[in-house]
mmCIF file of C-alpha atoms in Angstrom:
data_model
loop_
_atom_site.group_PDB
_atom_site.id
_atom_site.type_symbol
_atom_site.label_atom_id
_atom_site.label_comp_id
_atom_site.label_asym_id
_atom_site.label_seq_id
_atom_site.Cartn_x
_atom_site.Cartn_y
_atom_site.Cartn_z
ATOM 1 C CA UNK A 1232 -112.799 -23.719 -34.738
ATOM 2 C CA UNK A 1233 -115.987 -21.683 -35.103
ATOM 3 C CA UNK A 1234 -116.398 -19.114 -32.079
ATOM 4 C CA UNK A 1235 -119.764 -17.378 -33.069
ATOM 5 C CA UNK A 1236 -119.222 -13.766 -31.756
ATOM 6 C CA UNK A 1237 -118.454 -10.651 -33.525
ATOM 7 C CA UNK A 1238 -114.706 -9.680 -34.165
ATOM 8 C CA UNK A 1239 -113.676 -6.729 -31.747
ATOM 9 C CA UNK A 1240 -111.677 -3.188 -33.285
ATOM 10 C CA UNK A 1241 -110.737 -2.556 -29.578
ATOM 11 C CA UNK A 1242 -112.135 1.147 -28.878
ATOM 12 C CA UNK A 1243 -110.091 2.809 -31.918
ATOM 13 C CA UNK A 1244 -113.318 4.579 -33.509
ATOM 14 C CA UNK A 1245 -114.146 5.823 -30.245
ATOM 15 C CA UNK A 1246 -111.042 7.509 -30.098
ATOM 16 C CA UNK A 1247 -110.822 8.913 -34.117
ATOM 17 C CA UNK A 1248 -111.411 12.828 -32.383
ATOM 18 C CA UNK A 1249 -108.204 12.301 -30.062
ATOM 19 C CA UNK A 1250 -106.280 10.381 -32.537
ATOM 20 C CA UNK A 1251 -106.845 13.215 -35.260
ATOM 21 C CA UNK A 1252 -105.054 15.304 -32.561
ATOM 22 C CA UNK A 1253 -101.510 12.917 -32.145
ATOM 23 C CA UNK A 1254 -100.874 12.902 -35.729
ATOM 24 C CA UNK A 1255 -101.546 14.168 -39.221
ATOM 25 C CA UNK A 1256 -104.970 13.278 -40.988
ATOM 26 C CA UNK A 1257 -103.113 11.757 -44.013
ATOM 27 C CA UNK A 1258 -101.504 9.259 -41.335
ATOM 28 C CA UNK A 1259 -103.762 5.752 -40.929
ATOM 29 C CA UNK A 1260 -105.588 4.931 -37.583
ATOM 30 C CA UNK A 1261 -104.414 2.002 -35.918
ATOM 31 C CA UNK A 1262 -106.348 -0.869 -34.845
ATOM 32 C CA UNK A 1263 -105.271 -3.200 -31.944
ATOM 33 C CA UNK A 1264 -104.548 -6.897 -33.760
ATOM 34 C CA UNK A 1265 -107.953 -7.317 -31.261
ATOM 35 C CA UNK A 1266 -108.914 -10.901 -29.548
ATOM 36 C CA UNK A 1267 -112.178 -11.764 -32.001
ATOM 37 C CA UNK A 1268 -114.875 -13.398 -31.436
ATOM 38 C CA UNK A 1269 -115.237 -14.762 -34.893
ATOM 39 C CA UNK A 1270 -111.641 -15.698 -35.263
ATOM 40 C CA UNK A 1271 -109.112 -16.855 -39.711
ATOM 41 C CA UNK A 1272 -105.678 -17.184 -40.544
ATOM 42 C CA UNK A 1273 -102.364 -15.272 -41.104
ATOM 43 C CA UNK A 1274 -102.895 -12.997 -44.840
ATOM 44 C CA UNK A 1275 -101.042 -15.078 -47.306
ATOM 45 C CA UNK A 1276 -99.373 -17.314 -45.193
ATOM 46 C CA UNK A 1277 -98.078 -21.268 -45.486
ATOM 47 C CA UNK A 1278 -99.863 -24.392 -43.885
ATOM 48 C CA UNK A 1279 -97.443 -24.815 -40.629
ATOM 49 C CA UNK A 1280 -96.556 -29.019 -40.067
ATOM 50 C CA UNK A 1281 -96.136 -30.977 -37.263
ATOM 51 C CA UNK A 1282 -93.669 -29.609 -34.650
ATOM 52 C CA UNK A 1283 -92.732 -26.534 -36.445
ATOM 53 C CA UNK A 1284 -93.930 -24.190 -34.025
ATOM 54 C CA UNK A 1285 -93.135 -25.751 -30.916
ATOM 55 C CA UNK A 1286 -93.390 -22.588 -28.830
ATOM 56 C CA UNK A 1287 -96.771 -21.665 -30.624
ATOM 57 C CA UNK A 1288 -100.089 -21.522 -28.584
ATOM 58 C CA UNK A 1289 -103.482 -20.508 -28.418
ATOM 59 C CA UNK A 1290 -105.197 -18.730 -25.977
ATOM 60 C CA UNK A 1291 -109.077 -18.552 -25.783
ATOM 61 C CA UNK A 1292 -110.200 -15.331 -23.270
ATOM 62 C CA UNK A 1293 -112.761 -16.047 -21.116
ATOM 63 C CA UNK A 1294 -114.332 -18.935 -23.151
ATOM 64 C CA UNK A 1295 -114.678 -16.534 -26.247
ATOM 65 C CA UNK A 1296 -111.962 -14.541 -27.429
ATOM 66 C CA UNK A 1297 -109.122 -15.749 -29.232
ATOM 67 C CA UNK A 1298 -105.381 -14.746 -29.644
ATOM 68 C CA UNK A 1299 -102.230 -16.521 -29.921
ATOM 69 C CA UNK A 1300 -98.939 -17.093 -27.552
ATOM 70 C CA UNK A 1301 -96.126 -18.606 -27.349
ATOM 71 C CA UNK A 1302 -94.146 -20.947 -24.712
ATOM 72 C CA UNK A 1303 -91.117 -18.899 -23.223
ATOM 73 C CA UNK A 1304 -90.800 -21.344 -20.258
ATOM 74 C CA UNK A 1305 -92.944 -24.442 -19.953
ATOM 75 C CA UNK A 1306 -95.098 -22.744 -17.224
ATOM 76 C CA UNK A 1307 -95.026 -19.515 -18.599
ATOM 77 C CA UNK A 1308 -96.888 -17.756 -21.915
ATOM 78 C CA UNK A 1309 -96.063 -14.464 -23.680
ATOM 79 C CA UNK A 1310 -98.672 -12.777 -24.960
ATOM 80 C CA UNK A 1311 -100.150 -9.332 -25.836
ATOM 81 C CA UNK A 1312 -101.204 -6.983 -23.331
ATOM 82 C CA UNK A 1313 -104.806 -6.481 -25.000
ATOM 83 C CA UNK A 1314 -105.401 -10.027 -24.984
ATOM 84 C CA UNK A 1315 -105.179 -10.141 -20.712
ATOM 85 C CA UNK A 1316 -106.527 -6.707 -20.284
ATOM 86 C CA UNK A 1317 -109.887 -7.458 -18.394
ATOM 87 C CA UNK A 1318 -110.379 -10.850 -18.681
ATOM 88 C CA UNK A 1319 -110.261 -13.724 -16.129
ATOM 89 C CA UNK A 1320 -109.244 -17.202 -17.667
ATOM 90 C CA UNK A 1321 -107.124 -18.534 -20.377
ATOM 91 C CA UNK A 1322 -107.496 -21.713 -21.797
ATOM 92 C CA UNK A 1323 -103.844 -22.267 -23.357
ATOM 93 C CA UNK A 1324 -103.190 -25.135 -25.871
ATOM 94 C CA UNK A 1325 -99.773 -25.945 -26.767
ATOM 95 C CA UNK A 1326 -98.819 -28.818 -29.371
ATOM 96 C CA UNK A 1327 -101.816 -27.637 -31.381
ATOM 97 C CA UNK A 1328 -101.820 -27.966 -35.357
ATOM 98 C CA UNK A 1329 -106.025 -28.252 -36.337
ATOM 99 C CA UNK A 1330 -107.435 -26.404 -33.814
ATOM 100 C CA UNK A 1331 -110.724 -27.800 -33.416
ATOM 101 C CA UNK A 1332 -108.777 -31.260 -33.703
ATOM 102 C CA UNK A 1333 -109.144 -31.719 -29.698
ATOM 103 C CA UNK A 1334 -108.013 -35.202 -30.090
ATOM 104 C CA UNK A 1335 -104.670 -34.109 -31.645
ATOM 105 C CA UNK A 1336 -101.878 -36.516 -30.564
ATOM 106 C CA UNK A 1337 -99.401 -34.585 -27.728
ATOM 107 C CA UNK A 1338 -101.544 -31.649 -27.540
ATOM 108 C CA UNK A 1339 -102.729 -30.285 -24.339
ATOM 109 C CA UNK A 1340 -104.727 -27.474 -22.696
ATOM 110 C CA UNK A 1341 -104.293 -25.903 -19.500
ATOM 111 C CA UNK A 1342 -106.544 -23.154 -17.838
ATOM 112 C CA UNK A 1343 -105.036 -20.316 -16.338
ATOM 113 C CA UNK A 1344 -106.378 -17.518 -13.777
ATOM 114 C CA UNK A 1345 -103.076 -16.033 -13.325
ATOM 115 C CA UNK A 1346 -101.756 -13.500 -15.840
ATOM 116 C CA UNK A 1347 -99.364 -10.302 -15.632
ATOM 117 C CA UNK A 1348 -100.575 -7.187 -17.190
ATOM 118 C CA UNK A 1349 -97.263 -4.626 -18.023
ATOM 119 C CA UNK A 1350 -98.042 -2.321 -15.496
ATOM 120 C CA UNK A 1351 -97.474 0.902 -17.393
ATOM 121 C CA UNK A 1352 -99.949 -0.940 -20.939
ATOM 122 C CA UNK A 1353 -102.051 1.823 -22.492
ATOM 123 C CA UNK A 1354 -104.836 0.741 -24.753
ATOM 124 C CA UNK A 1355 -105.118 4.458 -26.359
ATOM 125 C CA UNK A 1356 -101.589 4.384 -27.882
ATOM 126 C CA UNK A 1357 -100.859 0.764 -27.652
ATOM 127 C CA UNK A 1358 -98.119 1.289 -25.664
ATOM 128 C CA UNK A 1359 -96.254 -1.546 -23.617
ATOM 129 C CA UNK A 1360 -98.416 -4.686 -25.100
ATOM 130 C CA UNK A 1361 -97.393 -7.173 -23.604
ATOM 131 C CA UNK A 1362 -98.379 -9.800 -20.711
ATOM 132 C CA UNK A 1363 -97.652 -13.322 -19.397
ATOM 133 C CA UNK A 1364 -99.515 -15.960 -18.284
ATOM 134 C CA UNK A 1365 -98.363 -18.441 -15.717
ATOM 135 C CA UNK A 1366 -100.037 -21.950 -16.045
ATOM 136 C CA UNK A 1367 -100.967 -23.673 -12.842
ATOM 137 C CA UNK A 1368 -98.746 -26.358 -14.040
ATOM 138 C CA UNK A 1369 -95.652 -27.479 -17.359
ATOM 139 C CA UNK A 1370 -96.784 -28.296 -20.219
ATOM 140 C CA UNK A 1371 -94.648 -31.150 -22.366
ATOM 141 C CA UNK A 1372 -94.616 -33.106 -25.396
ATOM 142 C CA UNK A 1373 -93.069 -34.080 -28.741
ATOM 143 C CA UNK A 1374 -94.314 -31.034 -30.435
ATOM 144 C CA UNK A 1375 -94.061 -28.810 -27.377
ATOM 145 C CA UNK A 1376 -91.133 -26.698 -26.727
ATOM 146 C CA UNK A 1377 -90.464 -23.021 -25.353
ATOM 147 C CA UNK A 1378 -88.639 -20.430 -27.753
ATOM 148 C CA UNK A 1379 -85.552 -18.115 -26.425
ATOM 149 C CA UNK A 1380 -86.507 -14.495 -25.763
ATOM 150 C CA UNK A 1381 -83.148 -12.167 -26.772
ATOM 151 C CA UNK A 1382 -80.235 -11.750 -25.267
ATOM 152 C CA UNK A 1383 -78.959 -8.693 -23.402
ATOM 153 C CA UNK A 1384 -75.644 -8.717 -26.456
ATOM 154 C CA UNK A 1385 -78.881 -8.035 -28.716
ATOM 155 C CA UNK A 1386 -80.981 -5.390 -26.726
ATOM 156 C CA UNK A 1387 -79.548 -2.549 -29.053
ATOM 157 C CA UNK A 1388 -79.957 -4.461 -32.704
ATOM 158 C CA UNK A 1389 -83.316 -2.601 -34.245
ATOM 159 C CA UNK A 1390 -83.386 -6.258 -36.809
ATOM 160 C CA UNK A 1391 -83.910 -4.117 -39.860
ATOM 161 C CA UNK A 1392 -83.935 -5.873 -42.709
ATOM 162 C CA UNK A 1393 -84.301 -9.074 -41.175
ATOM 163 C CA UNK A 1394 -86.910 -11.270 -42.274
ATOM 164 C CA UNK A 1395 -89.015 -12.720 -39.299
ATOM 165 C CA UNK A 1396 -91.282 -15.241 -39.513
ATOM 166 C CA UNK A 1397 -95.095 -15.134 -37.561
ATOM 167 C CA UNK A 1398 -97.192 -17.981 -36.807
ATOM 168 C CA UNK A 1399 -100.991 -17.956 -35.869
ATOM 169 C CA UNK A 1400 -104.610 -18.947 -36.371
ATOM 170 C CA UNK A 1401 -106.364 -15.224 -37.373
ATOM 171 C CA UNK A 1402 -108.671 -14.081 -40.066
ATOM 172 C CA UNK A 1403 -107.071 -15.006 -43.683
ATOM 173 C CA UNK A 1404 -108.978 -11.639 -45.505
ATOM 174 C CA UNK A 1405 -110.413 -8.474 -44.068
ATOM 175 C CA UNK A 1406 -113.877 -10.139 -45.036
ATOM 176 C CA UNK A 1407 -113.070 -13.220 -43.166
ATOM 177 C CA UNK A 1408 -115.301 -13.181 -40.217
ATOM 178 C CA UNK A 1409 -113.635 -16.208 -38.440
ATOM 179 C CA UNK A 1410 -110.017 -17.726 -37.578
ATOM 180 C CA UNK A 1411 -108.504 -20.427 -39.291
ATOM 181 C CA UNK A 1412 -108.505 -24.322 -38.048
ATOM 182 C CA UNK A 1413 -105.451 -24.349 -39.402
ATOM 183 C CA UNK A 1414 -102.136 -22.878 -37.742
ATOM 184 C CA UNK A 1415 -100.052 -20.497 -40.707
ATOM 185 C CA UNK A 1416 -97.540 -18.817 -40.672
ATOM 186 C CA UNK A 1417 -95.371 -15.960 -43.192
ATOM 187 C CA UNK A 1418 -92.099 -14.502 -43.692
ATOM 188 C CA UNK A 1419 -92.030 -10.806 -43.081
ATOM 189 C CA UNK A 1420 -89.609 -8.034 -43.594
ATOM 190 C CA UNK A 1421 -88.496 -5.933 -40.584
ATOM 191 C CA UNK A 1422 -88.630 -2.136 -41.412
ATOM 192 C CA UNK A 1423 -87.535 0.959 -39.719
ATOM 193 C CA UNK A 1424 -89.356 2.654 -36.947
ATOM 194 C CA UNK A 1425 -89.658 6.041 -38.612
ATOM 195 C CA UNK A 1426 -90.865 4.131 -41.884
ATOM 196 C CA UNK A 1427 -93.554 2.755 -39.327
ATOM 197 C CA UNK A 1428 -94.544 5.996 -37.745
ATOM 198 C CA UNK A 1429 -95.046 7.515 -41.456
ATOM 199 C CA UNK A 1430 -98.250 5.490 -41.521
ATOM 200 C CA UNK A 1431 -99.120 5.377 -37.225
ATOM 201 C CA UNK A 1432 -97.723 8.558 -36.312
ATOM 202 C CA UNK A 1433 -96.311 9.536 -32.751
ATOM 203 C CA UNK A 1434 -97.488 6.441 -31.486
ATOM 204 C CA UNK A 1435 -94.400 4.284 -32.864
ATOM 205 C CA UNK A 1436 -91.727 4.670 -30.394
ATOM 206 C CA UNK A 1437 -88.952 2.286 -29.133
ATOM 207 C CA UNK A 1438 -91.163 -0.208 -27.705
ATOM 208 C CA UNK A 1439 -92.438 -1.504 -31.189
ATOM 209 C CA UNK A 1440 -91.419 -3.118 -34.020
ATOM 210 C CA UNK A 1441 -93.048 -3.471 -37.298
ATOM 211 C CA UNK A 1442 -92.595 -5.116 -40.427
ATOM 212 C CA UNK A 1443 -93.398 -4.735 -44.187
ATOM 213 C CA UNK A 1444 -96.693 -6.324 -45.831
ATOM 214 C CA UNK A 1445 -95.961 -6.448 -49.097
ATOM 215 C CA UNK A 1446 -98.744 -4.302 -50.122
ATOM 216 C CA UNK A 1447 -100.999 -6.238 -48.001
ATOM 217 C CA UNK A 1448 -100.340 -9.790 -50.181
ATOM 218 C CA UNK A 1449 -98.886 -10.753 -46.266
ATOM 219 C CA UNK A 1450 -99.737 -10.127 -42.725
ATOM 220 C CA UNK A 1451 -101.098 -10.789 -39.633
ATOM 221 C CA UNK A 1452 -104.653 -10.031 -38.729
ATOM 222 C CA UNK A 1453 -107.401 -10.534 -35.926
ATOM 223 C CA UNK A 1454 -106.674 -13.166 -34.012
ATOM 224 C CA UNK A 1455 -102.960 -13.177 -34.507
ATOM 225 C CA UNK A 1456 -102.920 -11.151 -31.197
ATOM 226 C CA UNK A 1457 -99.834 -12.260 -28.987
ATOM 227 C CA UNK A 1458 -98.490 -14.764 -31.302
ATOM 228 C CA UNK A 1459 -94.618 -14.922 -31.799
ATOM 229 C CA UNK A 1460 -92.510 -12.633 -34.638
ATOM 230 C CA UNK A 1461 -89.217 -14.807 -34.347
ATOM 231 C CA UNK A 1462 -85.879 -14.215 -36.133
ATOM 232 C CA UNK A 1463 -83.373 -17.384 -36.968
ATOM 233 C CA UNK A 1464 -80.045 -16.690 -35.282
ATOM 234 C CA UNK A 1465 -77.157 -17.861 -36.632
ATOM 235 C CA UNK A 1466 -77.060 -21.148 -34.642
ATOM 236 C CA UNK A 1467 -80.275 -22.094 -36.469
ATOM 237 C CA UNK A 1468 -82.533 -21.588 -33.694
ATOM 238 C CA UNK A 1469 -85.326 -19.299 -33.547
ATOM 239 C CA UNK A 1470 -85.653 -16.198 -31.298
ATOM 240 C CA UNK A 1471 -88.959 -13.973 -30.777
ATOM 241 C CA UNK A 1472 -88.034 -10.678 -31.215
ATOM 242 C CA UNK A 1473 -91.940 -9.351 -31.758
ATOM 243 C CA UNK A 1474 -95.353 -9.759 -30.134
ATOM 244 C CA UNK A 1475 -98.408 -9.408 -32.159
ATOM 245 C CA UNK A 1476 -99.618 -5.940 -31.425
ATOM 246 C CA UNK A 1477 -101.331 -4.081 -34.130
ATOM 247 C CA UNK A 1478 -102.379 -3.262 -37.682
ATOM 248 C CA UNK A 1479 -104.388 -0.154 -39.604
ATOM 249 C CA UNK A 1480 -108.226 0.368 -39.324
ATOM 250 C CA UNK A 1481 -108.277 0.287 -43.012
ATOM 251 C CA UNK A 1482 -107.572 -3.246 -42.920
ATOM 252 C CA UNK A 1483 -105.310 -6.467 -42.812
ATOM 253 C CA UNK A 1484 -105.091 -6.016 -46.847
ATOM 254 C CA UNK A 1485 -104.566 -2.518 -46.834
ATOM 255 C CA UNK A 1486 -100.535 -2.212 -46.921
ATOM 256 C CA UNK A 1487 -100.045 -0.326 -44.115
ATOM 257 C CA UNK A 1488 -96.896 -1.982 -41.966
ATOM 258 C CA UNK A 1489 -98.139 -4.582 -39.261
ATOM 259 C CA UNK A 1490 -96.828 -3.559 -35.558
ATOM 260 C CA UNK A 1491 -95.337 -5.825 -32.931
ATOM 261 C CA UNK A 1492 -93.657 -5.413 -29.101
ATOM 262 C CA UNK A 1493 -90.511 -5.029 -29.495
ATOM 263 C CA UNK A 1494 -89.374 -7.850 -26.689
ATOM 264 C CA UNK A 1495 -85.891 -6.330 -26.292
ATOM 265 C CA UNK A 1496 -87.473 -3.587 -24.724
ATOM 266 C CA UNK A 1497 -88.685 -5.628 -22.052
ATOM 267 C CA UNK A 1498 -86.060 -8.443 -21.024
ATOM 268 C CA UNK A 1499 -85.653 -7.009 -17.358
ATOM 269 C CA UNK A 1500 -89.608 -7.091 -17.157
ATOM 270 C CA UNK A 1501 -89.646 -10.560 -17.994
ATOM 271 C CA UNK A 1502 -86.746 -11.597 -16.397
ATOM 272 C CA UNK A 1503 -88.692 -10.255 -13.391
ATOM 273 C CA UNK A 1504 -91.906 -11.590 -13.972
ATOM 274 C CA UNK A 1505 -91.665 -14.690 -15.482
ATOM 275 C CA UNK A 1506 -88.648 -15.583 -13.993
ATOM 276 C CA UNK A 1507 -86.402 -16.741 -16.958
ATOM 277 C CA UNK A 1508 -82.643 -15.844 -17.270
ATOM 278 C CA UNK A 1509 -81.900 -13.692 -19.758
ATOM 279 C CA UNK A 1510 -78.812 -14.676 -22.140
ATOM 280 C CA UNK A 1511 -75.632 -12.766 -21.760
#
């Protein structure tokens, strides 16, 4: 897919006076994992195949802006709460490999007008980033399934050391200035919060969780936005633990730890509002 507009740093350099304020100057600005405009591909990633990522979808904002998603019902969409923040419509397309492959056996777009916002999101410190959308009707197919959210037995377990895996169609390099046809997808390290807020600051608090890059050889990057971090339990099936959130202003490449919702954090919400049951 080629969307010709510009990729969006959501309001960070605007902010560089306040955020000099929350944290010390040798700490790196954050940037929201932003919807662009151009949209790439996960940094250093693997070519996903057919029926892999069976909860994976994209969502194009308002007939421009891309992120990704991911099924947690077969009505229902998690994404990140910057990429339903003041928009309208979401075109979500589930079953997707190629993206610009429209014809793509079992794959199938719905448009949405109906989204849920976490009520207490805050754009400044990217706090509570995360958002459903409800789709006017299922969505089903060979290569479409919805992924398991955690269970309340794992609402305490921080994943540290795990290795998650994160799928998605964003930019491939910092110079990249559009997203990848092609879905990806890379196994990252889960790190410890206070590791995290060594490079972000005050901002990383319980809500988020973020992983190692490798020295920026891996990562996710604009246009990853609300695409699924997912951990393999011990029953072999996957379980999204993270929502793409955000990354440093000095780059995708630059080493600093990539930042997720932490969806633990948030299993009443969802319960809630997107009406799923919540495991024991």
């Amino acid at each position: 897919m080629r969307v010709l507009l510009a990729v969006l740093f959501l309001a960070v350099a605007a902010q560089a006076t306040s955020w000099s304020n929350l944290r010390p100057m040798n700490r790196v600005m954050p940037t929201l994992r932003a919807p662009p405009r151009y949209s790439g591909r996960i940094i250093g990633g693997s070519l996903a195949t057919t029926g892999q990522f069976k909860y994976q979808v994209a969502v194009l904002i308002d007939g421009g802006g891309f992120c990704g998603g991911s099924l947690i019902a077969d009505n229902v969409v998690l994404t990140a709460g910057h990429c339903v923040d003041g928009a309208r419509t979401w075109d979500i397309t589930a079953g997707a490999l190629k993206y610009s492959n429209t014809n793509e056996a079992g794959r199938v777009t719905v448009r949405s007008t109906d989204a849920v916002l976490h009520e207490n999101y805050n754009s400044f410190t990217i706090n509570n980033d995360i958002a459903i959308v409800r789709l006017t009707s299922a969505v089903s197919g060979p290569n479409i399934a919805s992924v398991r959210v955690p269970s309340r037995s794992q609402a305490s377990d921080q994943f540290v050391g795990t290795v998650a895996r994160v799928s998605g169609w964003g930019k491939p390099s910092d110079a990249s200035s559009a997203i990848s046809d092609d879905l990806k997808f890379v196994d990252l390290t889960v790190i410890t919060n206070t590791l995290c807020a060594d490079y972000y600051g005050i901002i990383i608090n319980a809500n988020k969780i973020c992983v190692d890059t490798n020295g920026g050889s891996v990562s996710t990057c604009n246009g990853d936005s609300g695409g699924p971090l997912v951990i393999t339990e011990s029953d072999g099936l996957p379980t999204e633990v993270g929502i793409v959130s955000f990354g440093s202003s000095a780059g995708c490449e630059s080493g600093a730890p990539a930042a997720f919702a932490r969806v633990t954090e948030y299993l009443d919400w969802l319960e809630t509002n997107a009406g799923i049951t919540i495991r024991p």
